[in-house]
mmCIF file of C-alpha atoms and ligand atoms in Angstrom:
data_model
loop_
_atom_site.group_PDB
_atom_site.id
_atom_site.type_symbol
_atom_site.label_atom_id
_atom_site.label_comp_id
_atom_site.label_asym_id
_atom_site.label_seq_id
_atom_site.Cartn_x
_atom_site.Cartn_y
_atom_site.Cartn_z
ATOM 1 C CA UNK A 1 -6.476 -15.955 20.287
ATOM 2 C CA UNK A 2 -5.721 -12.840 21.936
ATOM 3 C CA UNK A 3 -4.152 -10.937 19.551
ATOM 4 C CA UNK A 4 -7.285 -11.101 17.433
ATOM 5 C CA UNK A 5 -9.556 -10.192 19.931
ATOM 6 C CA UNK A 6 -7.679 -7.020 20.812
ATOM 7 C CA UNK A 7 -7.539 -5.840 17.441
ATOM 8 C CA UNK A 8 -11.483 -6.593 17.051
ATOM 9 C CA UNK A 9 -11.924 -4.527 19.956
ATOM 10 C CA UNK A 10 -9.507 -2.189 18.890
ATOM 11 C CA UNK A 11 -11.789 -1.627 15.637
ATOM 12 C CA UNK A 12 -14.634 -1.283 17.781
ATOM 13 C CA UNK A 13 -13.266 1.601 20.099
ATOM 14 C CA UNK A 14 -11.256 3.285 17.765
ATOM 15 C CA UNK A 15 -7.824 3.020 18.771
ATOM 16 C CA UNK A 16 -6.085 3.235 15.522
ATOM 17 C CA UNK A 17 -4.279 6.709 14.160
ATOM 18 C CA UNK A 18 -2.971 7.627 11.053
ATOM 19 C CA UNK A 19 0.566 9.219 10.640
ATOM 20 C CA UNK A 20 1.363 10.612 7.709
ATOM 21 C CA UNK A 21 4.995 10.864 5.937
ATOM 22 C CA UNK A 22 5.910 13.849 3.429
ATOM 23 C CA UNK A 23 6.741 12.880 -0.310
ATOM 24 C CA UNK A 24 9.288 15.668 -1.695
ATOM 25 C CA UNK A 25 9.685 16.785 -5.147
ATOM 26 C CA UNK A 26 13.298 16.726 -5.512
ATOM 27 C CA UNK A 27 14.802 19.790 -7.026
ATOM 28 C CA UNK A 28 12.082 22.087 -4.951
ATOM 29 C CA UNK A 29 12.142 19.907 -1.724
ATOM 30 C CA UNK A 30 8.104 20.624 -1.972
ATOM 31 C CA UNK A 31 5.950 18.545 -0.673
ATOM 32 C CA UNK A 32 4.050 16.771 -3.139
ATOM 33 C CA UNK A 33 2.145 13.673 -1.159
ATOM 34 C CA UNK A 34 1.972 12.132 1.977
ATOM 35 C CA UNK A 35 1.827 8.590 2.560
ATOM 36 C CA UNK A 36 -0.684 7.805 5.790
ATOM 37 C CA UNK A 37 0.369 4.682 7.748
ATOM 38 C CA UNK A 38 -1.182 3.197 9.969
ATOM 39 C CA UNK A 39 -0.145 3.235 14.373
ATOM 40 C CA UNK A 40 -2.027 1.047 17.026
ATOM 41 C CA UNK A 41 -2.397 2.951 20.291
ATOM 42 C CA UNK A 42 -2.803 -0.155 22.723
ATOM 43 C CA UNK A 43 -4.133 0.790 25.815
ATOM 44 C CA UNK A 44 -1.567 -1.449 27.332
ATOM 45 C CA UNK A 45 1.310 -2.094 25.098
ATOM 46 C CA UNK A 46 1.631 1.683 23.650
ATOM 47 C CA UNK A 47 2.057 2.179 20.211
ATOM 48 C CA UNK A 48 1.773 -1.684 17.976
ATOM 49 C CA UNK A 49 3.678 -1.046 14.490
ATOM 50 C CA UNK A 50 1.805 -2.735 11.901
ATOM 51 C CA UNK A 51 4.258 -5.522 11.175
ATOM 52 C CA UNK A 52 2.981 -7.026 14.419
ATOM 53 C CA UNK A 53 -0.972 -6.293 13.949
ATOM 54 C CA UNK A 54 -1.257 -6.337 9.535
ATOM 55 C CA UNK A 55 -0.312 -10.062 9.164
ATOM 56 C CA UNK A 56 -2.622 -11.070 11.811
ATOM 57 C CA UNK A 57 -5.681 -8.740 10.124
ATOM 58 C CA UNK A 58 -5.008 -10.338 7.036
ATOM 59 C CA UNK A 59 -5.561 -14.076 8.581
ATOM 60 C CA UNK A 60 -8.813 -13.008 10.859
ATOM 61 C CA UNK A 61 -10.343 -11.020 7.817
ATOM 62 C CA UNK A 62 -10.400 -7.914 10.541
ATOM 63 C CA UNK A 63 -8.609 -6.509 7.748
ATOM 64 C CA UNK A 64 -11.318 -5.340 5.554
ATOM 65 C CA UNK A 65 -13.196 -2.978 8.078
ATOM 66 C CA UNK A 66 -9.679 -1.831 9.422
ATOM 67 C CA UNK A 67 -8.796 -1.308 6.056
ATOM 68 C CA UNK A 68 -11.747 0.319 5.295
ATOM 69 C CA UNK A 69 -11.494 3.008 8.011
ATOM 70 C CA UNK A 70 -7.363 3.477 6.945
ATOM 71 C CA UNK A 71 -8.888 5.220 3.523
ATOM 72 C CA UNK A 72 -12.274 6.964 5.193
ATOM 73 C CA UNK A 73 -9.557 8.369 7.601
ATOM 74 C CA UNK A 74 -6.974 9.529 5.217
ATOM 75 C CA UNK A 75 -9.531 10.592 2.932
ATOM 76 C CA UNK A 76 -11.515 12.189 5.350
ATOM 77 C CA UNK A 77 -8.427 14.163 6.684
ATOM 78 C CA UNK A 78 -6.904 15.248 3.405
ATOM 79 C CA UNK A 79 -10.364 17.023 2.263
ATOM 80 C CA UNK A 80 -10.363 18.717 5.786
ATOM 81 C CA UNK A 81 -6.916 20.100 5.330
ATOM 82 C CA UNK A 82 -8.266 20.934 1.714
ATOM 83 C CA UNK A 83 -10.753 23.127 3.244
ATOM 84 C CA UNK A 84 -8.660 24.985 6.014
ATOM 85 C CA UNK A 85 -6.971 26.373 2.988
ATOM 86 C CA UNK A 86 -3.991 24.149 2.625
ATOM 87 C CA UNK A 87 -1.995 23.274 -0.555
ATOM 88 C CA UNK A 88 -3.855 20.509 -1.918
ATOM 89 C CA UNK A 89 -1.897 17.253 -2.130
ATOM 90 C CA UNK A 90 -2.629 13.524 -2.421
ATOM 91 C CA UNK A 91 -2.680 10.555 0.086
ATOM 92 C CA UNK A 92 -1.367 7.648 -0.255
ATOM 93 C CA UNK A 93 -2.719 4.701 1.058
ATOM 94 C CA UNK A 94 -1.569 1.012 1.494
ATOM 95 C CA UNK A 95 -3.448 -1.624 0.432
ATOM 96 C CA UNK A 96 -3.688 -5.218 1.743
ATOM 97 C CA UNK A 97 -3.523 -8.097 -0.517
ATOM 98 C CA UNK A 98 -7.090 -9.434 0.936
ATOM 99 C CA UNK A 99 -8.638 -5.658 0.575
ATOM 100 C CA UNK A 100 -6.802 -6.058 -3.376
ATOM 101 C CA UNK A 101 -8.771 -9.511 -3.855
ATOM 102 C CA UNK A 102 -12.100 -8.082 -2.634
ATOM 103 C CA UNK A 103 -14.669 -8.204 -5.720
ATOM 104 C CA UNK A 104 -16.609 -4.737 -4.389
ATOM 105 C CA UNK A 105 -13.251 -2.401 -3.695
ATOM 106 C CA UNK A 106 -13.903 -0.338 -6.818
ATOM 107 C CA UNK A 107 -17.046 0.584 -5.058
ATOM 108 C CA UNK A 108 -15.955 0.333 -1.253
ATOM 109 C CA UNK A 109 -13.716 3.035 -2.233
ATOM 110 C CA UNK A 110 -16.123 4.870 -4.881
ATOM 111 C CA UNK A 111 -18.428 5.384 -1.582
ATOM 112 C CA UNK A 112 -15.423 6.585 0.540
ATOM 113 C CA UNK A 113 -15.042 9.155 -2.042
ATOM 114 C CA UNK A 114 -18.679 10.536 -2.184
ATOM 115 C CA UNK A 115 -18.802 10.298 1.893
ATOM 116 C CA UNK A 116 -16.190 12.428 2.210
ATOM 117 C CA UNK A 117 -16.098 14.505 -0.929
ATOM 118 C CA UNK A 118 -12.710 14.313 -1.983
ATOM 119 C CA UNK A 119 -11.845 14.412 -5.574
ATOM 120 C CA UNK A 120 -10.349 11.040 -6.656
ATOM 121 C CA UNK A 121 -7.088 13.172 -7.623
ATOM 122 C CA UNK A 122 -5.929 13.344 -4.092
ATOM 123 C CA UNK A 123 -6.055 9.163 -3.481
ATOM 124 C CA UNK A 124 -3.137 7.028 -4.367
ATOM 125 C CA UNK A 125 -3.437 3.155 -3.884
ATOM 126 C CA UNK A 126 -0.319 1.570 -3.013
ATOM 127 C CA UNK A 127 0.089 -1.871 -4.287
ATOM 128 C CA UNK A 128 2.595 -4.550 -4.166
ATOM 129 C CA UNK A 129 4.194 -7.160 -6.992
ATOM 130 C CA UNK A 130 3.001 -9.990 -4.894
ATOM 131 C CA UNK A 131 -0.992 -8.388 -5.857
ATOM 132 C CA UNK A 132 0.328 -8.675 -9.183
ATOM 133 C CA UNK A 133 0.952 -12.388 -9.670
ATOM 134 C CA UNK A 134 -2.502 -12.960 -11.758
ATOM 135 C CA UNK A 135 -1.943 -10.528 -14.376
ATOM 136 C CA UNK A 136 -5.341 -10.402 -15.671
ATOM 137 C CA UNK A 137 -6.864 -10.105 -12.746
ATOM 138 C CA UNK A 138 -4.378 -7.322 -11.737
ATOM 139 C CA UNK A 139 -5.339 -5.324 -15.233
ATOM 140 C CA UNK A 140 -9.140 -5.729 -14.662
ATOM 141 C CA UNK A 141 -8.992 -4.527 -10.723
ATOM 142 C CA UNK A 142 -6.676 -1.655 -11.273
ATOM 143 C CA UNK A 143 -8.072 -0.489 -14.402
ATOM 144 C CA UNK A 144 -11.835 -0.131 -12.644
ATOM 145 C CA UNK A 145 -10.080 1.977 -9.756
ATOM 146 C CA UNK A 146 -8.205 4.194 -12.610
ATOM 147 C CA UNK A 147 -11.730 4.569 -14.236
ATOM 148 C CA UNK A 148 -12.911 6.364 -10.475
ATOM 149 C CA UNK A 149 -9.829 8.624 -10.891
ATOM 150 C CA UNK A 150 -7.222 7.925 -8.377
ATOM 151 C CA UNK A 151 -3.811 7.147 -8.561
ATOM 152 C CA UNK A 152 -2.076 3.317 -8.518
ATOM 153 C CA UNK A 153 1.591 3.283 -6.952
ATOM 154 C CA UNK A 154 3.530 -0.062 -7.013
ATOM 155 C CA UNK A 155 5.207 -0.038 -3.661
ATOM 156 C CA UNK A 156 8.418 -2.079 -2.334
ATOM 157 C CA UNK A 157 8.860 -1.667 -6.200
ATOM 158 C CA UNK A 158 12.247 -4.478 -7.068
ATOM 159 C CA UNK A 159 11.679 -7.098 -4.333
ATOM 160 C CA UNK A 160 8.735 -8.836 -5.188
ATOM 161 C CA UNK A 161 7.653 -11.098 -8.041
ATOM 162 C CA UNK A 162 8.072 -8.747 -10.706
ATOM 163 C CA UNK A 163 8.465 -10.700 -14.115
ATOM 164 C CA UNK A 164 7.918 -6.956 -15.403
ATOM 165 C CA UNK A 165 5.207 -7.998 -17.713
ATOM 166 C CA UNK A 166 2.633 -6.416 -15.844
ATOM 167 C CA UNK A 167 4.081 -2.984 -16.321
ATOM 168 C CA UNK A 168 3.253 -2.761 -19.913
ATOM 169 C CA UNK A 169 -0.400 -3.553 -18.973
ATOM 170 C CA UNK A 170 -1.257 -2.189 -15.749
ATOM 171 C CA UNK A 171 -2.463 1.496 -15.583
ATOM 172 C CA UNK A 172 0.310 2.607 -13.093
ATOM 173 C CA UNK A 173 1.245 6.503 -12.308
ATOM 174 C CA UNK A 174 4.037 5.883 -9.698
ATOM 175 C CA UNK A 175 7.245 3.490 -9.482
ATOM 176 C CA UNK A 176 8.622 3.401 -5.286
ATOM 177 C CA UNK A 177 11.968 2.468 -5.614
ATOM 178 C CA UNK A 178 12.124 0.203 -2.284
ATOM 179 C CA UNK A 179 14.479 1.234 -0.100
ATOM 180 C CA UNK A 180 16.663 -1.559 0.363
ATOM 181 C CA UNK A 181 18.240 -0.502 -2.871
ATOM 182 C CA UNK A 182 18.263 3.004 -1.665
ATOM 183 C CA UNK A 183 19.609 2.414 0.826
ATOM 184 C CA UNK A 184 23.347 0.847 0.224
ATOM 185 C CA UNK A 185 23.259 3.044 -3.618
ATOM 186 C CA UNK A 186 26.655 4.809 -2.705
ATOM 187 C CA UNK A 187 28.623 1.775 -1.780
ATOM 188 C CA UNK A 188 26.994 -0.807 -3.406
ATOM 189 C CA UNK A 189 27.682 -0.420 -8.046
ATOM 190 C CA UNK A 190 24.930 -2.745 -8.240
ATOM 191 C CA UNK A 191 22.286 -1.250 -6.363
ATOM 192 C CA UNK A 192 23.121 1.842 -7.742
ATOM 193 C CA UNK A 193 22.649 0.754 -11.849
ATOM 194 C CA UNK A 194 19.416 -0.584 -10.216
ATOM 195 C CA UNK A 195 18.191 2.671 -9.090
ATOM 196 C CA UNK A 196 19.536 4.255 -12.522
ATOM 197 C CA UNK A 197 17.284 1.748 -14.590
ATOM 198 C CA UNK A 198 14.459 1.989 -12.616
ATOM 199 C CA UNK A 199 14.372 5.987 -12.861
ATOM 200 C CA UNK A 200 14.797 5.619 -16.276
ATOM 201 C CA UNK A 201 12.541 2.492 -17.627
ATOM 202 C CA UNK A 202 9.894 4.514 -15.380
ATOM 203 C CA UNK A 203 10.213 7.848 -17.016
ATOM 204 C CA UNK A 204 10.051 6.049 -20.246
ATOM 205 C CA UNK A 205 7.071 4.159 -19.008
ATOM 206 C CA UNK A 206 5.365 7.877 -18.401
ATOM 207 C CA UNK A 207 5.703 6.813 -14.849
ATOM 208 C CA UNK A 208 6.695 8.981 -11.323
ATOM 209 C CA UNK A 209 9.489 7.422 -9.601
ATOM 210 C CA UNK A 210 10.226 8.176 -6.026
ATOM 211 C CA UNK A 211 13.104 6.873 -3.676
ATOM 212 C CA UNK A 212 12.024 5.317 -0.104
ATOM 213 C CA UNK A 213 14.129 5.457 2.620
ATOM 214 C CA UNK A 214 16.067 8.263 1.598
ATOM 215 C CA UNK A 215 18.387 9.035 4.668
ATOM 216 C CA UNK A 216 21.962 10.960 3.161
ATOM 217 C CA UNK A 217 22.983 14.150 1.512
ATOM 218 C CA UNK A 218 24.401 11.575 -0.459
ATOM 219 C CA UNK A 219 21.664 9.839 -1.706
ATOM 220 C CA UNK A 220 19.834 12.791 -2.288
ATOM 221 C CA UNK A 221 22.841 14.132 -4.459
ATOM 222 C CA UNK A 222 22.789 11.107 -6.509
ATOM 223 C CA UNK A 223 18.971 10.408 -7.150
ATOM 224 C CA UNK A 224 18.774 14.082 -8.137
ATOM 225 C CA UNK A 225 21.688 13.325 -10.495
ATOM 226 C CA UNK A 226 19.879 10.656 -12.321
ATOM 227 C CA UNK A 227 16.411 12.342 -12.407
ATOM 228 C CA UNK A 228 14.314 10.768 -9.798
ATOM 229 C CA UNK A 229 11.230 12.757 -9.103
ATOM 230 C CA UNK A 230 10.397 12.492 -5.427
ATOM 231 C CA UNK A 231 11.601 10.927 -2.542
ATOM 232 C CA UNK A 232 10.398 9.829 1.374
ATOM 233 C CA UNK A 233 12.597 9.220 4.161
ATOM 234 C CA UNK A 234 13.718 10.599 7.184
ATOM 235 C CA UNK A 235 16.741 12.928 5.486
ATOM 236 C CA UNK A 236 12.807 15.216 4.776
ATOM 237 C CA UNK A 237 10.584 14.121 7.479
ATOM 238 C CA UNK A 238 9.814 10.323 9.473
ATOM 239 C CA UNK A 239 5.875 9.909 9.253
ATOM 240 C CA UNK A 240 4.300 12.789 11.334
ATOM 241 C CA UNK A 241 1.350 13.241 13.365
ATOM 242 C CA UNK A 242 -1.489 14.785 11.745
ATOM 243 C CA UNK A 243 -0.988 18.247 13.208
ATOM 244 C CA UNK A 244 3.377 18.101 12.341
ATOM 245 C CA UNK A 245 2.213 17.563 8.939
ATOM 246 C CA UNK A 246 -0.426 20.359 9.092
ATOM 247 C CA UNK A 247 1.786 22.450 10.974
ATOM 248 C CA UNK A 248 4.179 21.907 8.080
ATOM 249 C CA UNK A 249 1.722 22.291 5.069
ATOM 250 C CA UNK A 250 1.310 25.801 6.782
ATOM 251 C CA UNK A 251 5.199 26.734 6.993
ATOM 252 C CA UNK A 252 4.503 25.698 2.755
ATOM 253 C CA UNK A 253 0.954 27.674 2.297
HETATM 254 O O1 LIG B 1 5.387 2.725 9.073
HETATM 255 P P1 LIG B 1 5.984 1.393 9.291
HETATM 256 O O2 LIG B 1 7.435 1.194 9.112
HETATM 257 O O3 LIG B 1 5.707 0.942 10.668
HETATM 258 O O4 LIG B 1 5.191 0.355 8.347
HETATM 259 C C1 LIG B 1 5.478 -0.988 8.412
HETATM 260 C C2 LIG B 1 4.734 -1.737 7.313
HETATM 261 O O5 LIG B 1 3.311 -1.664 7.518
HETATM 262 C C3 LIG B 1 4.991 -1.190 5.922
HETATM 263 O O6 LIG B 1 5.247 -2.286 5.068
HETATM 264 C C4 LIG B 1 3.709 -0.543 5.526
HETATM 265 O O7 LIG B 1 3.454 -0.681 4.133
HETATM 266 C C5 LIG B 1 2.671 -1.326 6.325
HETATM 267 N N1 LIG B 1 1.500 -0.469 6.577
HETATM 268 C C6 LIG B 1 1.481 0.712 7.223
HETATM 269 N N2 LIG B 1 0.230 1.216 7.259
HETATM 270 C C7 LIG B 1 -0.554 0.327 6.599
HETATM 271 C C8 LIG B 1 -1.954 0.286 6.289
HETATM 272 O O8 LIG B 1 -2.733 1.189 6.583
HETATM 273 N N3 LIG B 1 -2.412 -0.805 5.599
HETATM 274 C C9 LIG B 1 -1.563 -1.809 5.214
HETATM 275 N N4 LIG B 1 -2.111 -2.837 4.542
HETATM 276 N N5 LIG B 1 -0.249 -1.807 5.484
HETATM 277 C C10 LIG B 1 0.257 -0.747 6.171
HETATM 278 O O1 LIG B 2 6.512 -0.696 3.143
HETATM 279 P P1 LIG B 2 6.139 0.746 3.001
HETATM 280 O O2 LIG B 2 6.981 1.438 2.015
HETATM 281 O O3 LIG B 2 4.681 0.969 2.809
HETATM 282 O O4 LIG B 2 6.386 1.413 4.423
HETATM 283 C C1 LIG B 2 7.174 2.500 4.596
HETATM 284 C C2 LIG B 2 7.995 2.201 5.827
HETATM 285 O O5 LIG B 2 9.291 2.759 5.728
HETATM 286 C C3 LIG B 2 7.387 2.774 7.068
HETATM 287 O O6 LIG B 2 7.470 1.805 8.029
HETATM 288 C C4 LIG B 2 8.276 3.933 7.421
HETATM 289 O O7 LIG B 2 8.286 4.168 8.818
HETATM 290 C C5 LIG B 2 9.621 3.440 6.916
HETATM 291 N N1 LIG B 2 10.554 4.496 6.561
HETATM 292 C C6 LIG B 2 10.251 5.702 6.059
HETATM 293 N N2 LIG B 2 11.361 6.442 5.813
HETATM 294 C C7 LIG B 2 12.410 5.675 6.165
HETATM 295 C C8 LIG B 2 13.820 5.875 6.133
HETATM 296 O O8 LIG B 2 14.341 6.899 5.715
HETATM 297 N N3 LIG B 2 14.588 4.846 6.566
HETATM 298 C C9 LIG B 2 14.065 3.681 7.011
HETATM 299 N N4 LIG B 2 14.902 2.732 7.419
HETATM 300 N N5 LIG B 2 12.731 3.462 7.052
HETATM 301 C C10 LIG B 2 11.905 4.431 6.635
HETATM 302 MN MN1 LIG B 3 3.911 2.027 1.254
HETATM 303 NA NA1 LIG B 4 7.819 0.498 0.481
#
């Protein structure tokens, strides 16, 4: 299979880069977070988005050491912006349903942490509903990574399996309204009440809600409206290269 033995190769001579999108408080337009995601320089194809490449890590397994390097790198680049002087703000990182199921993460990542001394305050693990299907299991995982000190966001937040049960167990900090219901929230009366509840069971939940795929004026008029904290999307910034985002961190500083 040649997909699989380019991306093993791939690992091997480091030909993956993080980009890195801003996360904006909403009444200060500050940024508050970045979420790093993951590019594929192929030395033939160009740039391989990782719809094409994830699915296929997942079924080879090659997703736990690319995985592995995602968080060293983001990790690894957040403390060295922390020490040029910049405003100190967390990464967020995606995590893989196979990387979720992994019995040694808490201390895969607990290592990441020491290696590159970065305060657990500055990492955000993204999760999905789907990860969430085994409630127990879900509340045991998660609560071991809280204990290290990071941050839990549930991404895609509305489109997976999400009986909502989970929420009054799992130690969450961050809601991510997906964007598909950002997305048509001016036009569409349903999508809109959806935001609307989700900003609001969140805030009651002690929970950060942020918008995805924030594009409009428009949208940014109403989410600010109906109290949403933060939102990503190209209206602020698409993800940026790792010297954009510095370069913008400065214009901040
Ligand atoms: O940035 P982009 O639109 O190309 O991302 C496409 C999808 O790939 C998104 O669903 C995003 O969550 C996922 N993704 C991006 N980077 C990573 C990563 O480092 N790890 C995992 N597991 N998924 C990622
Ligand atoms: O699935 P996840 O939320 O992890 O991935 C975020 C994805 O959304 C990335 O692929 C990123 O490129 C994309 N994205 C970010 N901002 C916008 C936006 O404003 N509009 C759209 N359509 N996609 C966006
Ligand atoms: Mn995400
Ligand atoms: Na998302």
């Amino acid at each position: 299979f040649t997909m699989e033995n380019d991306l093993r190769k791939a690992i091997q001579d480091g030909e993956f880069v993080l980009v890195y999108q801003p996360q904006v408080h909403i009444p200060s337009f500050e940024i508050v977070g970045t979420e790093a995601l993951i590019r594929w320089r192929h030395p033939e194809r160009g740039i391989v988005s990782p719809g094409e490449f994830i699915p296929i890590a997942e079924e080879t397994g090659l997703i736990v050491p690319l995985s592995e390097w995602v968080i060293r790198e983001a990790c690894r680049q957040n403390r060295a912006w922390q020490l040029d002087g910049l405003p100190p703000i967390p990464v967020s990182v995606n995590l893989s349903v196979r990387q979720f199921l992994q019995p040694n993460l808490t201390e895969r990542v607990a290592a990441i942490l020491i290696e590159t001394d970065l305060a657990p305050e500055y990492l955000e693990l993204e999760i999905t509903e789907s990860m969430t299907m085994d409630v127990e299991f879900a509340t045991a995982a998660l609560m071991r990574l809280k204990e290290l000190g990071l941050r839990i966001s549930i991404d895609d937040f509305g489109t997976g399996y999400s009986s909502l049960n989970y929420l009054k167990s799992f130690p969450v900090d961050k809601l991510k309204i997906d964007r598909s219901f950002v997305r048509d929230i001016m036009d569409d009366p349903n999508d809109a009440a959806i935001v609307r509840t989700i900003i609001t069971m969140a805030h009651h939940l002690g929970q950060t809600v942020i918008a995805e795929g924030v594009e409009t004026e428009e949208q940014l008029a109403y989410l600010r409206t109906y109290g949403c904290d933060e939102l990503q999307g190209y209206l602020y910034s698409p993800p940026l290269s790792p010297e954009k985002l510095r370069e913008r961190l400065q214009s901040e500083a």
